Short mmCIF file of C-alpha atoms in Angstrom, two decimals:
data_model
loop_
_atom_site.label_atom_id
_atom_site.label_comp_id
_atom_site.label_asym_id
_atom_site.label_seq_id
_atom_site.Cartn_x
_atom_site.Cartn_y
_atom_site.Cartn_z
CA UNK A 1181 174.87 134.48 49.95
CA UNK A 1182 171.37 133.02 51.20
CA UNK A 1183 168.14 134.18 51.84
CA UNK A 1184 167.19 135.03 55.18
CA UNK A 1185 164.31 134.68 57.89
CA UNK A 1186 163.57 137.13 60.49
CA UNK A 1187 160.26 135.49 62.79
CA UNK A 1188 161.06 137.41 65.77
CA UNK A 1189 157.58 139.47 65.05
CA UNK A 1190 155.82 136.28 64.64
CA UNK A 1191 156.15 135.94 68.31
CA UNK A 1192 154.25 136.64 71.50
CA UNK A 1193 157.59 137.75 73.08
CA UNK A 1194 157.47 140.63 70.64
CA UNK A 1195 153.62 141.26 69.74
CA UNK A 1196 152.11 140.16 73.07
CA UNK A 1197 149.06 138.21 73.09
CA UNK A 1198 148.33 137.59 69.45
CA UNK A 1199 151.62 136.53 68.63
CA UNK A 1200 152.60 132.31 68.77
CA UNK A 1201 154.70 131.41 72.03
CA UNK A 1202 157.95 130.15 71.92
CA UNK A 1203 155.98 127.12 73.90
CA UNK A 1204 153.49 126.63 70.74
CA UNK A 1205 156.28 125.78 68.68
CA UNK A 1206 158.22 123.61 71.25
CA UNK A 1207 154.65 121.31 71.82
CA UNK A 1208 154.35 120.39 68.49
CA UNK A 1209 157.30 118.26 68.57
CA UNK A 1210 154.93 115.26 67.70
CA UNK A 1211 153.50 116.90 64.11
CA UNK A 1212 156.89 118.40 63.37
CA UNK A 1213 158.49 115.02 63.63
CA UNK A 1214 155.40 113.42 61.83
CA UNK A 1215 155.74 115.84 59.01
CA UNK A 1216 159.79 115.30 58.74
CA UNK A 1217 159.28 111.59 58.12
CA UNK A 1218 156.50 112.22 56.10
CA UNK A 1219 158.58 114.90 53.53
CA UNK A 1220 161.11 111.93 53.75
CA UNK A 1221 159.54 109.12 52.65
CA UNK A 1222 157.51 110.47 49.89
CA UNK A 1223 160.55 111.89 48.62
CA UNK A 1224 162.15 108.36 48.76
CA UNK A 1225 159.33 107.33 46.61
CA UNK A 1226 159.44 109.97 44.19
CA UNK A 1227 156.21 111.09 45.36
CA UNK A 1228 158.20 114.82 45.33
CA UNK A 1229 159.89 114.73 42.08
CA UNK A 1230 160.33 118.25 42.08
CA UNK A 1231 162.92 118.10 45.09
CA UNK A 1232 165.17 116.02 43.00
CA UNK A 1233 164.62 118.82 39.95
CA UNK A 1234 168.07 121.01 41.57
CA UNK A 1235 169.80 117.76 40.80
CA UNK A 1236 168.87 116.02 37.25
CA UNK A 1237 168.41 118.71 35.16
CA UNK A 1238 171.67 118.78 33.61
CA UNK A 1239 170.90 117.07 30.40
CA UNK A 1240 168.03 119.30 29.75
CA UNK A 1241 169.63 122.46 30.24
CA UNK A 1242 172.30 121.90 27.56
CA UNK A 1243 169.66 121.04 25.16
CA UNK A 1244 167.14 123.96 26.05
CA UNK A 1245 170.76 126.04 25.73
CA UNK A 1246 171.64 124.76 22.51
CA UNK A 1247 168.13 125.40 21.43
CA UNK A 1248 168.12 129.07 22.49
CA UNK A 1249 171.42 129.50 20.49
CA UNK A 1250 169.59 127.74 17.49
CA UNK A 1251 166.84 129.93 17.33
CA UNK A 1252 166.94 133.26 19.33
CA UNK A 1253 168.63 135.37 16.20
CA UNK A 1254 165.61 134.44 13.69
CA UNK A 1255 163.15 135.25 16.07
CA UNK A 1256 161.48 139.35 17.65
CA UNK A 1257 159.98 137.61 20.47
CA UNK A 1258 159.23 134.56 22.47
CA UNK A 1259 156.04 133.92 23.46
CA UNK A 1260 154.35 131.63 26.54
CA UNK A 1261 151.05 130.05 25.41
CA UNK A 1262 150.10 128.66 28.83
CA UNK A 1263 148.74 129.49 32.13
CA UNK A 1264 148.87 128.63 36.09
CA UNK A 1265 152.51 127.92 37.01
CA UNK A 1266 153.10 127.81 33.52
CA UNK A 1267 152.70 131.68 32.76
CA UNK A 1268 152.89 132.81 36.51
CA UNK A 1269 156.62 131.14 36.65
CA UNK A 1270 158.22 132.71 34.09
CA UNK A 1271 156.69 135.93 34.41
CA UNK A 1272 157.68 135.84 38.53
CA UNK A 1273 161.52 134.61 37.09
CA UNK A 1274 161.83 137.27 34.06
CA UNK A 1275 160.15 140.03 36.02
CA UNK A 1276 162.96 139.42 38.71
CA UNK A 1277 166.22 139.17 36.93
CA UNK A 1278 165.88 140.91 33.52
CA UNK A 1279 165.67 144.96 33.16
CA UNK A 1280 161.84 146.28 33.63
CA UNK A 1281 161.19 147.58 31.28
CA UNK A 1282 163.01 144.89 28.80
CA UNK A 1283 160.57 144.46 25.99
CA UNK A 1284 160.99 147.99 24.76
CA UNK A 1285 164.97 147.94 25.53
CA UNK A 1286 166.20 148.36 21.71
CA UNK A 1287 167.52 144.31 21.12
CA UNK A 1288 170.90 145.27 21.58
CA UNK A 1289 170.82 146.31 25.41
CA UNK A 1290 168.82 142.76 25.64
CA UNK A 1291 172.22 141.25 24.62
CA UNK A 1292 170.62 140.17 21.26
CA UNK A 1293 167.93 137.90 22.86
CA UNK A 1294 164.39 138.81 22.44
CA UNK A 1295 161.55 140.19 23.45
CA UNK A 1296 158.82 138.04 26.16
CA UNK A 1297 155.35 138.14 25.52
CA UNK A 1298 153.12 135.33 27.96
CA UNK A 1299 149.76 134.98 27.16
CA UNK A 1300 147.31 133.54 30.12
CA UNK A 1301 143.93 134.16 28.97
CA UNK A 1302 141.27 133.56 26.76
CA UNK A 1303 140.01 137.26 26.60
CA UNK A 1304 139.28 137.88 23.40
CA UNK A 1305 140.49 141.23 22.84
CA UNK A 1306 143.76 139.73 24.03
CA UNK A 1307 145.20 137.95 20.97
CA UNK A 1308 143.86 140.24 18.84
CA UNK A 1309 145.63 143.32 20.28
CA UNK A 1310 148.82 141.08 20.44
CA UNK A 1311 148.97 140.79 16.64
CA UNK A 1312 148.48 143.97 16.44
CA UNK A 1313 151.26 144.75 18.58
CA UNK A 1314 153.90 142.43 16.69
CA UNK A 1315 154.87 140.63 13.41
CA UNK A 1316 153.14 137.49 14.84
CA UNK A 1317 155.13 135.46 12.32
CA UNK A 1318 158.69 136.72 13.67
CA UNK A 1319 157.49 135.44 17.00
CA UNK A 1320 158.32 131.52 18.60
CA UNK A 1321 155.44 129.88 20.35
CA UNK A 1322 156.04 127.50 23.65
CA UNK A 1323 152.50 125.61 24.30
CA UNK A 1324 152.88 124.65 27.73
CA UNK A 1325 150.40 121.80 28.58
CA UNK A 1326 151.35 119.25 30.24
CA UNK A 1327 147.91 117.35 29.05
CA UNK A 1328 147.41 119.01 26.39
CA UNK A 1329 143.62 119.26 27.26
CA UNK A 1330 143.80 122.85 28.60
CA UNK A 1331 141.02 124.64 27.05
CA UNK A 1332 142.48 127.97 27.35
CA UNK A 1333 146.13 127.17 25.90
CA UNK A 1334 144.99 124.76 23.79
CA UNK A 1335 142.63 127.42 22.17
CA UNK A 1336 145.22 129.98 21.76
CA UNK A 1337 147.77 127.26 20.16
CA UNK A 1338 144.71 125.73 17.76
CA UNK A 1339 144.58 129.48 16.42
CA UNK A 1340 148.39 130.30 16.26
CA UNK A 1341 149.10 127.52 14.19
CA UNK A 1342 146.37 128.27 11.85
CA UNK A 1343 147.72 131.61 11.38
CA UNK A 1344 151.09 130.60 11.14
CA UNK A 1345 150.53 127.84 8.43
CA UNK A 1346 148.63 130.88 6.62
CA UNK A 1347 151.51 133.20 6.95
CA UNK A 1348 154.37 131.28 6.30
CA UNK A 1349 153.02 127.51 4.99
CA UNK A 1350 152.98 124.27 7.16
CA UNK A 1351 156.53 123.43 6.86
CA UNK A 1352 158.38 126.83 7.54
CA UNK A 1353 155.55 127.05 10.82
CA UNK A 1354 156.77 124.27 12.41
CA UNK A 1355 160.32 125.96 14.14
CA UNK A 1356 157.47 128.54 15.01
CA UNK A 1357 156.13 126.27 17.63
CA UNK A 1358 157.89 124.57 20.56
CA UNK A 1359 155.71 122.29 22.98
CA UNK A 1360 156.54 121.31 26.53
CA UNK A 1361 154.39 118.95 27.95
CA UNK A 1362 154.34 115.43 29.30
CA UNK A 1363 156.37 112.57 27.64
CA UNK A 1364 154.63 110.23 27.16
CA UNK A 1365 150.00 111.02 27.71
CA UNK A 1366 147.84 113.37 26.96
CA UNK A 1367 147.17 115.54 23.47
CA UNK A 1368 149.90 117.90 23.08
CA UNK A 1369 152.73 115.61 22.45
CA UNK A 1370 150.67 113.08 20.19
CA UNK A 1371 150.41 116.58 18.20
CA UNK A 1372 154.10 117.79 18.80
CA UNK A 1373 155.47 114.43 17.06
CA UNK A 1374 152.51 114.56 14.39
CA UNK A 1375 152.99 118.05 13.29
CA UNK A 1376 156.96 117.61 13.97
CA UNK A 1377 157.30 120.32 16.87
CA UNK A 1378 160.26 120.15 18.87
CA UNK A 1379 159.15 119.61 22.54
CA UNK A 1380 160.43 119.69 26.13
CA UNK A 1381 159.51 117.58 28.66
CA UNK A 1382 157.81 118.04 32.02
CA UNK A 1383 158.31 114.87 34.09
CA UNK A 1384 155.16 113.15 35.06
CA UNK A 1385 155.43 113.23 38.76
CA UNK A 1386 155.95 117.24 38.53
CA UNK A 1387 153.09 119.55 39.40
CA UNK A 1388 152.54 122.55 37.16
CA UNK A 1389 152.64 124.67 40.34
CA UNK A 1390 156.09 122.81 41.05
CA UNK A 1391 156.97 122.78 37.68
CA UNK A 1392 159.28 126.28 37.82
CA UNK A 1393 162.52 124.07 37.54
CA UNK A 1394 161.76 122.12 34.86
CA UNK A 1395 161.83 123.23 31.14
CA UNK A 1396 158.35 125.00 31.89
CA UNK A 1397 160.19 127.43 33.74
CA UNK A 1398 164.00 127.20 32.06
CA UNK A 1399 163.25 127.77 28.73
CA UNK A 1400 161.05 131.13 28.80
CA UNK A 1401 164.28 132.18 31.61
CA UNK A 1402 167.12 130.81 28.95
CA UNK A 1403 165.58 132.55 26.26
CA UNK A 1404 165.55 136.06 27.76
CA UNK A 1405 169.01 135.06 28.94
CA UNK A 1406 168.81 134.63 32.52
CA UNK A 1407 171.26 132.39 34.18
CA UNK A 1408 169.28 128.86 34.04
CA UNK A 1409 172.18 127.18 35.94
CA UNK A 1410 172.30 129.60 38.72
CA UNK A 1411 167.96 129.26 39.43
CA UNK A 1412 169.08 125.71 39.80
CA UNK A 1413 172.40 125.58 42.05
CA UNK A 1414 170.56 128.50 44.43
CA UNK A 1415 167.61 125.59 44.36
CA UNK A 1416 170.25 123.08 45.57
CA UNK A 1417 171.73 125.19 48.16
CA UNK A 1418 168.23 125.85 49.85
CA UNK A 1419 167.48 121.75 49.34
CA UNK A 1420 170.25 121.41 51.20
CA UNK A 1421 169.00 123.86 54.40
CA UNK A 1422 165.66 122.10 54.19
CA UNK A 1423 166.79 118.56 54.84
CA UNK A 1424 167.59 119.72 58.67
CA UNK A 1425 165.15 117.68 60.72
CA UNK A 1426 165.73 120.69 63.46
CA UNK A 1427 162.67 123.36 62.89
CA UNK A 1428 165.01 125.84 64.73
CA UNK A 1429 167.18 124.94 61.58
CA UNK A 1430 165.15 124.87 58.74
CA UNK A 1431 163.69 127.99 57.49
CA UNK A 1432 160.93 126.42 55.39
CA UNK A 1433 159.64 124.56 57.57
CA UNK A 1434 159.87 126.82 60.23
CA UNK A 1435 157.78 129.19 58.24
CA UNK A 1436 155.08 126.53 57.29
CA UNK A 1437 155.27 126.28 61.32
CA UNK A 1438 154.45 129.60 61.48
CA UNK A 1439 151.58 129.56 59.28
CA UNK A 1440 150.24 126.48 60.33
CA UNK A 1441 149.84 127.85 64.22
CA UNK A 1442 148.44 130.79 62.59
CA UNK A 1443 145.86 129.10 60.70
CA UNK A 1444 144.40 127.55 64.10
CA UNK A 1445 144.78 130.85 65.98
CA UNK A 1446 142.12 132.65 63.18
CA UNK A 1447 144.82 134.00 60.80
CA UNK A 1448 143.11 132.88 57.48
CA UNK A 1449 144.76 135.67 55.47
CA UNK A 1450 148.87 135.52 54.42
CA UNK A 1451 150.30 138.73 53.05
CA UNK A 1452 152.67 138.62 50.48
CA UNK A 1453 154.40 142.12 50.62
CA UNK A 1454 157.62 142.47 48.57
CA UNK A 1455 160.12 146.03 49.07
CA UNK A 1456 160.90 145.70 45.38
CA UNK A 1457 159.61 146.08 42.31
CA UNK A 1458 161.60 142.93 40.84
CA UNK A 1459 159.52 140.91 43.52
CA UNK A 1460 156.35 142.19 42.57
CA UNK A 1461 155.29 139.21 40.74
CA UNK A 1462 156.63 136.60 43.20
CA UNK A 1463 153.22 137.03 44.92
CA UNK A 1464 151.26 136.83 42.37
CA UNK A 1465 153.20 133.12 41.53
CA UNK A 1466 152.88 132.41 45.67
CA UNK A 1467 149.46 132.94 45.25
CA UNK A 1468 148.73 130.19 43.16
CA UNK A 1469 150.99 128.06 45.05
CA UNK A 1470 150.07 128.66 48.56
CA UNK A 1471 145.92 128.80 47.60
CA UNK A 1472 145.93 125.75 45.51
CA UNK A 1473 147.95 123.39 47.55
CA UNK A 1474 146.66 124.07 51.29
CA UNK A 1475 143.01 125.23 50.20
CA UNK A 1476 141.71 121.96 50.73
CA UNK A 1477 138.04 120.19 51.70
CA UNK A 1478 138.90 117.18 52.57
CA UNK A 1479 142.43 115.89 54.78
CA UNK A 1480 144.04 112.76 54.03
CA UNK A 1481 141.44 110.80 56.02
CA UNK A 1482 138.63 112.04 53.92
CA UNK A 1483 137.18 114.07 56.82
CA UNK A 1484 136.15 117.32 55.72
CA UNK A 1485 138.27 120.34 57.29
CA UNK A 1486 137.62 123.51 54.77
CA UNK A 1487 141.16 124.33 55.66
CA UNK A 1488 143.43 126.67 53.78
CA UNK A 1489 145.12 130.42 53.89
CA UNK A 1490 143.82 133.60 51.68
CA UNK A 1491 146.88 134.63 49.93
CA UNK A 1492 146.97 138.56 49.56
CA UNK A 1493 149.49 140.09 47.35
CA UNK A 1494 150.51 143.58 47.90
CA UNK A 1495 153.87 145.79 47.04
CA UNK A 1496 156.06 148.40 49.13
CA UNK A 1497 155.74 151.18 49.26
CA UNK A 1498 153.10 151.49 46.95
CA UNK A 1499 150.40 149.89 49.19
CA UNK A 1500 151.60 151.66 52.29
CA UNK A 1501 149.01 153.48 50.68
CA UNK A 1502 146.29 151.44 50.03
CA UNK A 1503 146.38 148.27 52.22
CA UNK A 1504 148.65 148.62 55.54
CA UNK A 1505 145.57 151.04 57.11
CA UNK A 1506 143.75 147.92 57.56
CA UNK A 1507 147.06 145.36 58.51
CA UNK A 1508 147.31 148.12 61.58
CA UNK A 1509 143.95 148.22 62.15
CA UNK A 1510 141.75 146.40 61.08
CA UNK A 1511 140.69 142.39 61.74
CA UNK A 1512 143.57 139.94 63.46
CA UNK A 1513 143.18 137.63 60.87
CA UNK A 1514 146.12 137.80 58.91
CA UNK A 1515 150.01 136.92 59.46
CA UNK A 1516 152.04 139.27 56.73
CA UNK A 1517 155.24 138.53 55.08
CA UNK A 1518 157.40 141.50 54.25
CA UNK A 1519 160.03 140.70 51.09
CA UNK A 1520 162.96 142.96 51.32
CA UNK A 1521 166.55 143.10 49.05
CA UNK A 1522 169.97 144.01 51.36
CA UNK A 1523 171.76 145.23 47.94
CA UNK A 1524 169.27 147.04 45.05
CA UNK A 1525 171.32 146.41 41.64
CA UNK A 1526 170.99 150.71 41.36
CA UNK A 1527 171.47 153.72 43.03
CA UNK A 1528 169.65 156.91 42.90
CA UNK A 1529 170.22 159.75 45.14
CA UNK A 1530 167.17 162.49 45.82
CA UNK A 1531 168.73 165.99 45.14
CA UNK A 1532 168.99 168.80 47.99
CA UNK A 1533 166.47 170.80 46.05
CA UNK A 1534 164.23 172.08 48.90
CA UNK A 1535 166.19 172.54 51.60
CA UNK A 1536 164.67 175.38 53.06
CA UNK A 1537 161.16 173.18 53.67
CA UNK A 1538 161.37 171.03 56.65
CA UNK A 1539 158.89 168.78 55.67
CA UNK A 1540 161.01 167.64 51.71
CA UNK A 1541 164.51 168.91 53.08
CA UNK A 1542 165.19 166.16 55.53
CA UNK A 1543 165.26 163.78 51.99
CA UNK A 1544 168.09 165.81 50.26
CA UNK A 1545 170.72 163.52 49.82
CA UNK A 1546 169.07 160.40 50.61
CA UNK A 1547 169.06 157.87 48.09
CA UNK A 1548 165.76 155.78 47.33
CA UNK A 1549 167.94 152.84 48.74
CA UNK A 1550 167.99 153.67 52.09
CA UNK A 1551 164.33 155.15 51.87
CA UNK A 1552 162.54 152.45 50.09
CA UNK A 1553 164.49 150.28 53.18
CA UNK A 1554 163.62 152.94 55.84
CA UNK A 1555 159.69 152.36 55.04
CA UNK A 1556 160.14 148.58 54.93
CA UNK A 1557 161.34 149.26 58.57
CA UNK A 1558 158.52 151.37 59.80
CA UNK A 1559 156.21 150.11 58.50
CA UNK A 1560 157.40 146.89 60.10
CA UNK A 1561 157.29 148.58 63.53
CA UNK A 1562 154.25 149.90 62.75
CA UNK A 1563 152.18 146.57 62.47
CA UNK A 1564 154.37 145.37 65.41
CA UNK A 1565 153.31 147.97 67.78
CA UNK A 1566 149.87 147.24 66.11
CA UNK A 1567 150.34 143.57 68.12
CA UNK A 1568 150.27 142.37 63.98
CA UNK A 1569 151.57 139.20 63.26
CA UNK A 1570 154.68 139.57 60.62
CA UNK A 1571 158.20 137.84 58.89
CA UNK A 1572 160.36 139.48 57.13
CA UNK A 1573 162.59 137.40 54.13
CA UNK A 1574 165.29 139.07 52.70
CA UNK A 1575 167.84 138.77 50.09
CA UNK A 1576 170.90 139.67 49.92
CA UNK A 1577 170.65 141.00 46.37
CA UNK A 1578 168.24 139.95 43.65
CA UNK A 1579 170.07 137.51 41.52
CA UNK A 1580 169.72 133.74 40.09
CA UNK A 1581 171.25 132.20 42.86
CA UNK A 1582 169.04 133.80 45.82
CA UNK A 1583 166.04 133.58 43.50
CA UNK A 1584 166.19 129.77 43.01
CA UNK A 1585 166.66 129.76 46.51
CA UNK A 1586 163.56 131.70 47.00
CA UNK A 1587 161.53 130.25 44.84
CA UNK A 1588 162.41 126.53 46.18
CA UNK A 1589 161.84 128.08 49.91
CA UNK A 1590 158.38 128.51 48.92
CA UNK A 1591 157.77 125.24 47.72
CA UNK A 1592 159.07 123.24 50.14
CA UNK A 1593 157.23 125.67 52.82
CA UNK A 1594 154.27 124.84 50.89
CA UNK A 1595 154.46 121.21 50.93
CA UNK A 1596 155.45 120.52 54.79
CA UNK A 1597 152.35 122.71 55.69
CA UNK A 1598 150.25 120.04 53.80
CA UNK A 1599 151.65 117.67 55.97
CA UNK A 1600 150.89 119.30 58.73
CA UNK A 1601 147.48 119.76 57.85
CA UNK A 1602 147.57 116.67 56.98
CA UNK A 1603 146.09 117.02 53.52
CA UNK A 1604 147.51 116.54 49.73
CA UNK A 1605 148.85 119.58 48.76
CA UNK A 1606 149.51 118.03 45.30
CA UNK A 1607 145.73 117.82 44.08
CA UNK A 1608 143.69 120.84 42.76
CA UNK A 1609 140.21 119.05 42.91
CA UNK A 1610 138.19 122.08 43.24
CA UNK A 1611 140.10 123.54 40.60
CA UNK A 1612 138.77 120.37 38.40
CA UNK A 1613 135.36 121.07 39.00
CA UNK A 1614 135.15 124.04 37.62
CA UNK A 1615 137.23 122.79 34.46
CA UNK A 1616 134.73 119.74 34.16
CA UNK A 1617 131.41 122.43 33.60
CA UNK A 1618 133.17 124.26 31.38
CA UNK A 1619 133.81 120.66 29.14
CA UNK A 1620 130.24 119.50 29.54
CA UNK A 1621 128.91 122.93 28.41
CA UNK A 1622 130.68 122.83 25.21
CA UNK A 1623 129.59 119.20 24.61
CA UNK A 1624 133.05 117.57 24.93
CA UNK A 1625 132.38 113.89 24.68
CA UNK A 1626 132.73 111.71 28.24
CA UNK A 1627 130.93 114.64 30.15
CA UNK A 1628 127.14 114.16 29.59
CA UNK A 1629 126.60 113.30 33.16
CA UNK A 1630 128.43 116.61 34.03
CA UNK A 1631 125.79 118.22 31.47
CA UNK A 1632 122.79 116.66 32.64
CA UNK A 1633 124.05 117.49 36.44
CA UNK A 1634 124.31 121.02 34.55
CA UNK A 1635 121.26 121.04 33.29
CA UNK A 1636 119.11 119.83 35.99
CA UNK A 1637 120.67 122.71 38.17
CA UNK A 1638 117.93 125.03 40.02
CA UNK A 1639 117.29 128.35 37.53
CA UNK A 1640 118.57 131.87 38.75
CA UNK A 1641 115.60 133.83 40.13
CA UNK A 1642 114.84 137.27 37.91
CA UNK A 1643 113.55 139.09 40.92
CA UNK A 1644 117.29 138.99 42.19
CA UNK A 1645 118.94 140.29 39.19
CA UNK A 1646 118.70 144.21 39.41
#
């Protein structure tokens, strides 16, 4: 049971001139070896920690298991403070494998665990509306910082705790409140051993975009009892494909491949279009992985190269009707993914109700399988004939096991197409920036060059604001 890659429509052979020839591939022998050794060494060197995460997480998930049996009975719902990888992660994983519709399943039919809540923003009305929504004291809180600087989490925790040591008093709080974060630097586990918070661990050389296998990702998945072990051996099992130095071989890098010739033939858009609604979210989490770690200014010899792919995010059917009008016809910038299931988990079969209309009685009797898979196909057809670059990944069924595989696909596709851009595709700087201005305009000490660069900015012209 593995996931599978279909390229065929990626190809000129196929799609005619816009597509990548066979030939394409075959002459960048040079960069595909270059890349191999590259993925290779820095793996060596632990410079890709998160490869080895399929392998040495063992210890961890006994105690985040224990933990869940601890504490899931005494608790309505758990609750992500964090954001990035660490709230797009466990929504992508919980979305996937758990029912829909699970937080208003009565606890029972949740097989006694409880309810997810994960809370990525700062909007005000947010929090608010949340305690309104719940008992906020029957509720456990994972702060997920792996500095523990993160203005936004860090905000939200700073005002949960408050409330909490209102509610309930400082000492009964505390197993209201579980951090994961780095082991050793940074704020959040200074405060963890301070306020006497049991914590999890991210391991230093892990990325919070990378971070899915570690207790950032397990623990939200564990506690809404999904199969931790199984994300992790489906992990393994696509590790295992992606070691094949043989690009013919190795689907990850095969798609990075893909993408890469893409990028340099004007395709500056990638299309993340799932055939399920248990995918749904998987773009939103490929987003942030594919736009943070390729959307770089600089390469690796500090030459600046503004490279970098717009990730799109879009859902079948439902934007059949909104988006593929312009995929068929519209600009040839853009190479689409199509993410399609071989076995739903249900079956639903349309009733022969109109069978004397032509245009609804053709559906009698067809389930919403075999349409929902039908439109995945024509619509596939329809942005070949369209001379539309596409791929199509599929699973055989949605489970823990094809999802880890899926989920570590994407990551190692991520990486090798940093090394073939030849840029870090570890480093967020631009991301920083932004961070940094916020700090210096709320006076956080160490920034006052940031606030005087602030400051000395030009003014915003009134004539231009309507």
């Amino acid at each position: 049971m593995k996931l599978k890659m279909d390229y065929n429509n990626a190809l000129s052979e196929r799609i005619g001139k816009d597509g990548i020839f066979k030939e394409q591939i075959d002459k960048l022998s040079a960069a595909v070896a270059k890349a191999n050794t590259a993925m290779t060494v820095k793996r060596a060197a632990g410079k890709m920690a998160w490869r080895d995460l399929p392998y040495n997480q063992e210890g961890v998930v006994k105690e985040i298991l224990d933990y869940v049996n601890q504490e899931k009975d005494g608790i309505d719902a758990f609750v992500v403070l964090g954001i990035g990888g660490s709230a797009l992660g466990p929504s992508a994983v919980q979305q996937a494998l758990n029912h829909p519709f699970w937080n208003e399943l009565p606890r029972e039919k949740r097989g006694g665990f409880p309810k997810l809540y994960v809370l990525d923003n700062v909007d005000p009305e947010r929090l608010v509306y949340f305690f309104q929504t719940v008992d906020p004291t029957r509720c456990l809180y994972n702060v997920i910082s792996k500095s523990g600087s993160t203005s936004e989490t860090m905000s939200q925790f700073m005002i949960i705790q408050q409330l909490l040591e209102e509610k309930l008093g400082k000492e009964a709080a505390k197993r209201r409140i579980v951090c994961t974060t780095d082991a050793v630097s940074g704020n959040l586990i200074t405060i963890a051993k301070a306020e006497g918070y049991k914590y999890f661990i991210i391991p230093s050389a892990v990325g919070g975009r990378f971070s899915e296998f570690t207790p950032v990702g397990l623990l939200p998945a564990a506690f809404c009892g999904i199969d931790i072990k199984g994300l992790l051996v489906g992990a393994a099992q696509m590790d295992e494909l992606c070691k094949n130095e043989d690009i013919y071989k190795n689907p990850a890098h095969m798609y990075a491949l893909l993408h890469y010739i893409a990028m340099n033939n004007g395709k500056n858009i990638s299309v993340m279009m799932p055939y399920a609604d248990s995918l749904k979210l998987i773009s939103d989490w490929y987003a942030q992985l594919w736009a943070e770690s390729l959307g770089k200014m600089y390469d690796l010899d500090g030459k600046v190269v503004n490279v970098g792919q717009t990730p799109v995010k879009a859902l079948g059917v439902t934007d059949q009707h909104s988006q593929v009008q312009l995929y068929a016809e519209g600009p040839f910038d853009k190479i689409i993914v199509f993410l399609g299931v071989d076995e739903y988990r249900e079956t639903i079969t349309i009733p022969k109700t109109y069978s004397d209309m032509p245009s609804l009685g053709f559906l009698g009797g067809v389930t919403h399988n075999e349409l929902i898979k039908t439109e995945q196909a024509a619509t596939e057809y329809a942005v070949t004939k369209a001379g539309r670059m596409n791929i199509s990944l599929t699973l055989p069924k949605v489970n823990a096991q094809t999802l880890g595989q899926l989920l570590y696909f994407f990551e190692v596709a991520t990486a090798y197409a940093g090394e073939l851009l030849n840029i870090d595709a570890f480093d967020q700087p631009g991301v920083e920036e932004g961070k940094n201005a916020t700090y210096a305009m709320f006076g956080r000490p160490g920034y006052e060059d940031k606030k005087a660069e602030l400051d000395a900015a030009p003014v915003k012209d009134r004539k231009y604001v309507i």
